[in-house]
Short mmCIF file of C-alpha atoms in Angstrom, two decimals:
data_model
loop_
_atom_site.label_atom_id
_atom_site.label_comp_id
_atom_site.label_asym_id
_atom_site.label_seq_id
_atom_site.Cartn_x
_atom_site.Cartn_y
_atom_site.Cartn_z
CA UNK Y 1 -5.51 -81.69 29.26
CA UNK Y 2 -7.39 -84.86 30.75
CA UNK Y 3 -6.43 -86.60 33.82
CA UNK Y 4 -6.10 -89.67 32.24
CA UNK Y 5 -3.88 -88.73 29.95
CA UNK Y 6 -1.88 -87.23 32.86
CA UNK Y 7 -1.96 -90.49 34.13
CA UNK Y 8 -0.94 -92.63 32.20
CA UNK Y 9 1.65 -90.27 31.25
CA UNK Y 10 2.75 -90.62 35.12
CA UNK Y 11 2.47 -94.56 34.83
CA UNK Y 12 5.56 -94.73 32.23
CA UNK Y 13 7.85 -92.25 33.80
CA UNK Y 14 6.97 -94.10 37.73
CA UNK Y 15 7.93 -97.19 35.99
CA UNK Y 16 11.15 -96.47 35.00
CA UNK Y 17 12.22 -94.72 37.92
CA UNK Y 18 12.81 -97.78 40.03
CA UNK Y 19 14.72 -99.22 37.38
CA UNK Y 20 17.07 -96.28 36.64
CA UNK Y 21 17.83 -95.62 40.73
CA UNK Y 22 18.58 -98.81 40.60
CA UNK Y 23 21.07 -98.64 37.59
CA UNK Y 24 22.44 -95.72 39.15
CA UNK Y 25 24.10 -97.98 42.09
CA UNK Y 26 27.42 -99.79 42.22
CA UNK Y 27 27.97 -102.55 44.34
CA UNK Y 28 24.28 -102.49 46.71
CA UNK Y 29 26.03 -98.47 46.91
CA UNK Y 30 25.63 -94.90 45.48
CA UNK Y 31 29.32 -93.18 44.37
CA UNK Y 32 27.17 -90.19 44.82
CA UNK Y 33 25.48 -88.38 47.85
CA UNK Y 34 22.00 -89.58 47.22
CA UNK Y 35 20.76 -86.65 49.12
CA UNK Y 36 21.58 -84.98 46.00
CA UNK Y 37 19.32 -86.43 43.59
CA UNK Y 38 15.63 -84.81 45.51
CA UNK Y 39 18.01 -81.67 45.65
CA UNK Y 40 18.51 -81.18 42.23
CA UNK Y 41 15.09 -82.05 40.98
CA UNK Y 42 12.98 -79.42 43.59
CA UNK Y 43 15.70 -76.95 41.72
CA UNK Y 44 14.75 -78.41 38.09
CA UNK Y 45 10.97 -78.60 38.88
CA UNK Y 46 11.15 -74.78 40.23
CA UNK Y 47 13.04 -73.69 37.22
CA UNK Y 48 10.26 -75.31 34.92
CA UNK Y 49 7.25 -73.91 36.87
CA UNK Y 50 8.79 -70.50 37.45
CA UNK Y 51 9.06 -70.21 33.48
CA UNK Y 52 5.81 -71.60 32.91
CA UNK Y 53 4.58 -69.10 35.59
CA UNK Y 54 6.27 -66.32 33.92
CA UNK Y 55 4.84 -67.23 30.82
CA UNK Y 56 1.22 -67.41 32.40
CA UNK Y 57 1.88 -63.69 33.61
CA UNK Y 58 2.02 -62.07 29.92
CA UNK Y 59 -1.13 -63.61 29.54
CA UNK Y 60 -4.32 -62.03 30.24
CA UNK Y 61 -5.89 -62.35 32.39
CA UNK Y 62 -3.31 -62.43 34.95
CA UNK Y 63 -3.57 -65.61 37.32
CA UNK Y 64 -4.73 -65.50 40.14
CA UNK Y 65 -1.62 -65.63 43.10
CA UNK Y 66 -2.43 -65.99 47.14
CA UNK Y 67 0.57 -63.65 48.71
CA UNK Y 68 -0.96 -63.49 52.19
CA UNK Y 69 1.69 -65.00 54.92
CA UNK Y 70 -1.25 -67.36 56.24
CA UNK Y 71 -1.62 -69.00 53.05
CA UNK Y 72 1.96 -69.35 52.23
CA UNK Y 73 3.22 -70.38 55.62
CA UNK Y 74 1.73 -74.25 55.11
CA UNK Y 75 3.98 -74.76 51.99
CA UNK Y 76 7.30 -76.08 53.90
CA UNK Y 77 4.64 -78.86 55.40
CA UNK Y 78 4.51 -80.90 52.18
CA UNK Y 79 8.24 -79.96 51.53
CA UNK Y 80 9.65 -81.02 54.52
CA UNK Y 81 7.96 -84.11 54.48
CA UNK Y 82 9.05 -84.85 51.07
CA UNK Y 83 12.98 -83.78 51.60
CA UNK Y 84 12.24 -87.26 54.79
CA UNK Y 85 10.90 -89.00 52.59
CA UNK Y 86 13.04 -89.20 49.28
CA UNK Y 87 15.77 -89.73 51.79
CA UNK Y 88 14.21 -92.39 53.30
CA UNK Y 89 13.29 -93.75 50.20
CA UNK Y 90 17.59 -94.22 48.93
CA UNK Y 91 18.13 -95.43 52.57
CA UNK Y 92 15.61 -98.37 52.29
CA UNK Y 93 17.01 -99.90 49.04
CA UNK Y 94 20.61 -100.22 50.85
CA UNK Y 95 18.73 -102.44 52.91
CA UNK Y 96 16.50 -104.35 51.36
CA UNK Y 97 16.42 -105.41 47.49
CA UNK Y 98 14.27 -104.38 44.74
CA UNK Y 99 11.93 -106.13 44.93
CA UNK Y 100 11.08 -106.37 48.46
CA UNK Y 101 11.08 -102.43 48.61
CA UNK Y 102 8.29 -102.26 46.14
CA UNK Y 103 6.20 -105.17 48.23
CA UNK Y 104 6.18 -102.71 51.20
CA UNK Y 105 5.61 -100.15 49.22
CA UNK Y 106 2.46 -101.56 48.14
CA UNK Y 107 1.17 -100.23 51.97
CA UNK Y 108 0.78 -96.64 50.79
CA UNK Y 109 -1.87 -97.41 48.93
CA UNK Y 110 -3.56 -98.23 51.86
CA UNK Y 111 -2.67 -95.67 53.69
CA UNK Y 112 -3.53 -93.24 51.39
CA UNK Y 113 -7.15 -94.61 51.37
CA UNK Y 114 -7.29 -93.74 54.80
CA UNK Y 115 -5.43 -90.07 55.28
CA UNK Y 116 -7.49 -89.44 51.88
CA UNK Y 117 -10.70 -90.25 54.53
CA UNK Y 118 -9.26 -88.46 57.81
CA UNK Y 119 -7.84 -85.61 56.42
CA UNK Y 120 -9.87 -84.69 53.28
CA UNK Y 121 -13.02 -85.77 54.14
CA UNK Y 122 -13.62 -87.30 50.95
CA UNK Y 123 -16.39 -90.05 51.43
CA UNK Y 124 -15.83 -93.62 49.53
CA UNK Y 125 -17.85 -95.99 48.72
CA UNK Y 126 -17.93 -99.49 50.35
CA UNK Y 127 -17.21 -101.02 46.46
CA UNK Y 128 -14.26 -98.32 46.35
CA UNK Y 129 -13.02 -99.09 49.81
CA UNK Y 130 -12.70 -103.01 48.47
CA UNK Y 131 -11.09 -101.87 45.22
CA UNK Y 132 -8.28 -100.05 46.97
CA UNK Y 133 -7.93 -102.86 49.03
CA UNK Y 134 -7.75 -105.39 46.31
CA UNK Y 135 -5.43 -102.94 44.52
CA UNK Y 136 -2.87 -103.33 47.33
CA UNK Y 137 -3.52 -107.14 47.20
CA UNK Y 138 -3.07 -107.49 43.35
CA UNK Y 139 0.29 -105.64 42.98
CA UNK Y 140 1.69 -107.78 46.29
CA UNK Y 141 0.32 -110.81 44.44
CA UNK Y 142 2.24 -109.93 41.08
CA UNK Y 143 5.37 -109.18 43.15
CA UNK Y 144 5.55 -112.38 45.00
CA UNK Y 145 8.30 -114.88 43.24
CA UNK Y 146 7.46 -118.73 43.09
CA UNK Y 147 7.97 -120.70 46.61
CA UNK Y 148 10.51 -122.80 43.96
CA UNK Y 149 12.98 -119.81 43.28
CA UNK Y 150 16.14 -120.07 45.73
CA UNK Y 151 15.87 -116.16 46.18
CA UNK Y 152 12.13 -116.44 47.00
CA UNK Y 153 13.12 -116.02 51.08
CA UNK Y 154 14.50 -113.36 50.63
CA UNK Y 155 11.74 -111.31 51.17
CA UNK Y 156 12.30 -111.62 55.17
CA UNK Y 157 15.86 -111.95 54.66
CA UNK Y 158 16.99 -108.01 55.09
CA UNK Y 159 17.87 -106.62 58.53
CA UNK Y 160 14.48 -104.79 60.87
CA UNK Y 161 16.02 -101.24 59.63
CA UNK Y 162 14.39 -102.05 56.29
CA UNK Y 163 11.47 -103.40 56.96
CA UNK Y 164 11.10 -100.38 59.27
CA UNK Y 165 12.40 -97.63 56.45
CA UNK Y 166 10.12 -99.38 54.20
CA UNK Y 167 7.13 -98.94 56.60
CA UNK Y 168 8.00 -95.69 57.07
CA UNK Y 169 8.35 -94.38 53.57
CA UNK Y 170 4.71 -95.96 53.17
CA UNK Y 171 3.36 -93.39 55.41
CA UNK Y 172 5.29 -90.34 55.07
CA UNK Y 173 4.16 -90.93 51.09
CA UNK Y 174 1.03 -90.93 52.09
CA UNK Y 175 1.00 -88.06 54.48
CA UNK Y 176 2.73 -86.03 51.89
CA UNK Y 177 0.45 -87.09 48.99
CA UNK Y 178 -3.02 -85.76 51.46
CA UNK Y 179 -1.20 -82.41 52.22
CA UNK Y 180 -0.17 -81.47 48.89
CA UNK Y 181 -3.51 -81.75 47.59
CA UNK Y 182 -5.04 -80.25 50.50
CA UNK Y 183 -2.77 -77.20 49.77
CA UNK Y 184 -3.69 -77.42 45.72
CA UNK Y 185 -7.42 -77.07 46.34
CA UNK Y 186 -7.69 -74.51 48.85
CA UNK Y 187 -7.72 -71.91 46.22
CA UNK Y 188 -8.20 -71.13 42.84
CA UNK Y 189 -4.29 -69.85 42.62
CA UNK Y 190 -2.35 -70.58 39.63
CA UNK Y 191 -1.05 -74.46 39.60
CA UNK Y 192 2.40 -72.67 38.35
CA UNK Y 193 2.09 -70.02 41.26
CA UNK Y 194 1.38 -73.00 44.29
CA UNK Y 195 4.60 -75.08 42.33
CA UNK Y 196 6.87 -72.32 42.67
CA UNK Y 197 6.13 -71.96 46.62
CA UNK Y 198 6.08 -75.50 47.07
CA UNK Y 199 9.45 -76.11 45.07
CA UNK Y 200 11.22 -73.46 46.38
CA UNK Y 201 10.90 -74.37 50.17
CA UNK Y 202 11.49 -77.91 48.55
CA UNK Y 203 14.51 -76.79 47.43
CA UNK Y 204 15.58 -74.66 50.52
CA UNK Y 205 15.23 -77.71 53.12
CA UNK Y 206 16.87 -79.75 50.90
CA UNK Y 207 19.95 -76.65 50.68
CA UNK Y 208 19.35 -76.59 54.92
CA UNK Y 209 19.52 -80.63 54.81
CA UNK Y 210 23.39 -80.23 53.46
CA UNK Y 211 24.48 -77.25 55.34
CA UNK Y 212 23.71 -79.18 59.05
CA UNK Y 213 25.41 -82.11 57.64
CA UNK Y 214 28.70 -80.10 56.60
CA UNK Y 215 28.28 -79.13 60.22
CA UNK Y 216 28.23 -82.68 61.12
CA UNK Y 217 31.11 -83.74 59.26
CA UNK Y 218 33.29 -80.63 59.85
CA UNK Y 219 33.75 -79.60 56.64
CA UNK Y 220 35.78 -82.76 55.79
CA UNK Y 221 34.86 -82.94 52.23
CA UNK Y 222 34.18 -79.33 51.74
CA UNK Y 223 31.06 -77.87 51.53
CA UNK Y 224 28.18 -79.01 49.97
CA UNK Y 225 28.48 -77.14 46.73
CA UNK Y 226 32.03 -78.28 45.74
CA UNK Y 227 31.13 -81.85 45.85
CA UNK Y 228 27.14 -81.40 44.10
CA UNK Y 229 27.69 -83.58 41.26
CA UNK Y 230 30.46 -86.18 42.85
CA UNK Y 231 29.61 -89.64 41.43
CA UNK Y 232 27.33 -88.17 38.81
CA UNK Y 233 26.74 -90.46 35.74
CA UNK Y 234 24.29 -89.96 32.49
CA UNK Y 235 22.24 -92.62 34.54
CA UNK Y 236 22.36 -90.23 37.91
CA UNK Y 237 21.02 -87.31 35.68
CA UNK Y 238 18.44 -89.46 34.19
CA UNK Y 239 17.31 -90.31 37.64
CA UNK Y 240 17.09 -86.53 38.42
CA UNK Y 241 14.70 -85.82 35.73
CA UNK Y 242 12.91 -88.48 36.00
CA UNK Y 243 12.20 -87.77 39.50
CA UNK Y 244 11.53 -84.14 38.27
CA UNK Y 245 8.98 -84.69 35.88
CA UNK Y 246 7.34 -86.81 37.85
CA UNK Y 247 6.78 -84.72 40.76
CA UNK Y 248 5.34 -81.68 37.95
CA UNK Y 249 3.12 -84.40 36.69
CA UNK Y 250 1.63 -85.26 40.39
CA UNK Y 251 1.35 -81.61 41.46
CA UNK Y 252 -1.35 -81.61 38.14
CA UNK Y 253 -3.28 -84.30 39.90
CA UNK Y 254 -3.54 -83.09 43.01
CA UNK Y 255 -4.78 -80.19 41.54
CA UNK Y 256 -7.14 -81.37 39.08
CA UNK Y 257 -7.56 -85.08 40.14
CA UNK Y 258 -6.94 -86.64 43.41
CA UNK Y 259 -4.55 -88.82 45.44
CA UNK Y 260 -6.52 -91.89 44.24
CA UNK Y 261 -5.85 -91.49 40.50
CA UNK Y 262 -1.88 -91.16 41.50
CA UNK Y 263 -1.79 -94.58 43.83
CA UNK Y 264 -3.57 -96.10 40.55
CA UNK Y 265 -1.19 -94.55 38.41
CA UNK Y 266 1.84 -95.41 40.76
CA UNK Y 267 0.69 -99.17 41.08
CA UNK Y 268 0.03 -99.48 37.29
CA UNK Y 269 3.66 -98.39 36.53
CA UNK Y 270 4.70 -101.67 38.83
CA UNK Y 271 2.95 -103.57 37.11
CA UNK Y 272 3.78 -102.27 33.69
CA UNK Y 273 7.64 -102.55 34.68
CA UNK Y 274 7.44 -106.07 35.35
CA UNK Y 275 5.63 -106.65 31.83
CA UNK Y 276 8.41 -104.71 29.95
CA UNK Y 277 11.17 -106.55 31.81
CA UNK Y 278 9.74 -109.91 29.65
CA UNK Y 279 10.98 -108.18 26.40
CA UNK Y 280 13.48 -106.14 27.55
CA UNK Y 281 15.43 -108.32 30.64
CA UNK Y 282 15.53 -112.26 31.07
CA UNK Y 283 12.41 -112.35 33.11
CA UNK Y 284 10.01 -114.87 32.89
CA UNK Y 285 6.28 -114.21 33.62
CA UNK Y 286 5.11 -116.22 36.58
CA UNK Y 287 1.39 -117.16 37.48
CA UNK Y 288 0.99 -114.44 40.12
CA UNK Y 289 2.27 -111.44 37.70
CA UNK Y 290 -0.74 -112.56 35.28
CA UNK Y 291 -3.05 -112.77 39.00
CA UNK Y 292 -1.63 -109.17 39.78
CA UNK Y 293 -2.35 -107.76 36.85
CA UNK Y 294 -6.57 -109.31 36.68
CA UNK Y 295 -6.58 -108.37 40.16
CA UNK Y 296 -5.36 -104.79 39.54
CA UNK Y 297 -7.42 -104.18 36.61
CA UNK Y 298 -10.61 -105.62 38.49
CA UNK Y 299 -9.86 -102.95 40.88
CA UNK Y 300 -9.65 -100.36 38.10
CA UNK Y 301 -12.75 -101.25 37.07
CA UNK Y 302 -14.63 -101.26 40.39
CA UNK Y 303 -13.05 -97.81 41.67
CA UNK Y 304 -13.84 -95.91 38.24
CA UNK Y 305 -16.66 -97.29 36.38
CA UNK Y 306 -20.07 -95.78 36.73
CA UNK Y 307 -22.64 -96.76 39.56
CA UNK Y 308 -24.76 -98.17 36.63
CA UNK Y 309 -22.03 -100.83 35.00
CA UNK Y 310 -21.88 -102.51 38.93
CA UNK Y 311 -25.29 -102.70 39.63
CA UNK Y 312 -26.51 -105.60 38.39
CA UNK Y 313 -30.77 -105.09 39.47
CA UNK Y 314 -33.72 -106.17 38.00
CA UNK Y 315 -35.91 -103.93 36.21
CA UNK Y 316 -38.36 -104.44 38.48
CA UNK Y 317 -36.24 -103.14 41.08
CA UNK Y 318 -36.17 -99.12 41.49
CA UNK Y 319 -33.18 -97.52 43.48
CA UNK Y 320 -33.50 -94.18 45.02
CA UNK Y 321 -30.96 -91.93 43.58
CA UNK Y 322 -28.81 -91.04 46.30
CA UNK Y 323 -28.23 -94.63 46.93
CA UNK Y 324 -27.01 -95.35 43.54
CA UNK Y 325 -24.08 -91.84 44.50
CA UNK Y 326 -23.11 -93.56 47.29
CA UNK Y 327 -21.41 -95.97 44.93
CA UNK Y 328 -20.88 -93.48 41.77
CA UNK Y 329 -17.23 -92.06 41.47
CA UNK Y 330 -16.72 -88.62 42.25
CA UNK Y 331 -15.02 -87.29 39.09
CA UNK Y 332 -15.06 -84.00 40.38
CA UNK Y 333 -12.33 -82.56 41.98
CA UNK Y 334 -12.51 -79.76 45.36
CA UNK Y 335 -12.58 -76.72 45.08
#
């Protein structure tokens, strides 16, 4: 299976997501513990990768599975920082609005850039540096409403707590993003083997997450398991596998791509949201959703495309190979 494909496959179900948690509310509110939602889908995407593991195992040759404690102790790091996150993540839209989450959202791309430096050790380009840059730029720019719109101030219209949520799901995206592929390419382990850890403790913090708060509360509502599904609609559920199959589809990047092919991915889907929402909703196109997009795509072009298509020399002019990788894409992934 190609990355791309991957990809773009990740583009339409990230684009959709915002729209059905969004659906999913009632009055700015949830009817149902949004806690719940991450819950359930570390328990859907174990079940998946547990049977596709299984299956792998009646295969021959057998995969290859890491059992050793120090390997398998660094799962719960992603995991816990995932179970803050998608937390966060519900908190920040009671906040703020739509469309002001996904502006500050646009910072983990940014931030991703630079963990994906710090942590990895993956060298960029100068050219890919400005594309990533110009990436966060263009989806801001297509996100911005016109200065004539009565809801355009808005934007700094929602209390500090969601500016700050907002800043903070940024990062903790990010972080989580750099330590789940760190964790992917370590090893040549099976991709089903590494989901099943990394689900599982997902879906054990998330199990710890309700048991403290039924602590909290005293048992007044019960415990956690008699009041799972309160609220739940056919829009809830569709938010649960959405979120689901998007996580199984990100775990196969990390482990075959990179981070940088998801924050492309992830900022594609914003913009192809937006694009549906002129056939599907009454919204208008404005100038700077046609800006985003060039802008976007101009990035695309400059992070991906060979050294050769943006070098634009004379053929008089000889460039010394290693000059010419400093600005080629590494397609390859780590071992």
């Amino acid at each position: 299976m190609q990355w791309y494909f991957v990809a773009a496959l990740l583009t339409i179900l990230t684009s959709s997501q915002g729209i059905l948690t969004t659906l999913s509310q009632s009055d700015r509110g949830y009817k149902y513990d949004y806690a719940t939602v991450p819950f359930l889908a570390e328990v859907f995407k174990l079940l998946v990768s547990s049977f596709l593991l299984l299956r792998e195992c009646k295969s021959s040759p057998l995969p290859r599975m890491t059992t050793e404690w120090k390997s398998v102790r660094l799962y719960p790091i992603p995991s816990i920082i995932y179970l803050i996150h998608n937390n966060v993540q519900f908190l920040t839209l009671t906040y703020v609005d739509t469309s002001t989450y996904q502006i500050m959202g646009n910072l983990k791309i940014v931030t991703t850039g630079i963990l994906f430096r710090l942590f990895l050790k993956r060298k960029m380009s100068n050219l890919q540096w400005m594309a990533i840059v110009l990436l966060a730029v263009g989806t801001t720019t297509s996100q911005v409403k016109g200065c004539d719109q009565a809801s355009c101030d808005s934007l700094f219209s929602a209390p500090i707590q969601g500016y700050m949520l907002g800043i903070l799901s940024a990062c903790l995206s990010a972080l989580a993003g750099v330590c789940t592929e760190f964790l992917m390419k370590k090893n040549n382990d099976s991709l089903y083997w590494q989901n099943v850890q990394l689900y599982m403790f997902g879906a054990i913090f998330n199990m710890a997450w309700f048991i403290l708060d039924d602590f909290k509360h005293e048992l007044e509502q019960g415990p956690w398991w008699q009041r799972l599904f309160n609220g739940y609609s056919f829009t809830t559920w569709m938010v649960v596998l959405n979120l689901g199959s998007t996580g199984l589809l990100v775990s196969w990047l990390m482990k075959y791509a990179d981070n940088i092919v998801k924050v492309y991915s992830t900022s594609m889907a914003m913009l192809l949201t937006m694009a549906l929402s002129v056939y599907l909703f009454d919204f208008k196109p404005t100038l700077q959703l046609f800006l985003g997009i060039t802008i976007c795509m101009m990035s695309l072009h400059m992070y991906f495309a060979p050294a050769s298509m943006l070098l634009d020399l004379p053929s008089t002019v000889k460039v010394a190979p290693e000059k010419l990788a400093e600005v080629s894409v590494d397609r390859t992934t780590d071992s």
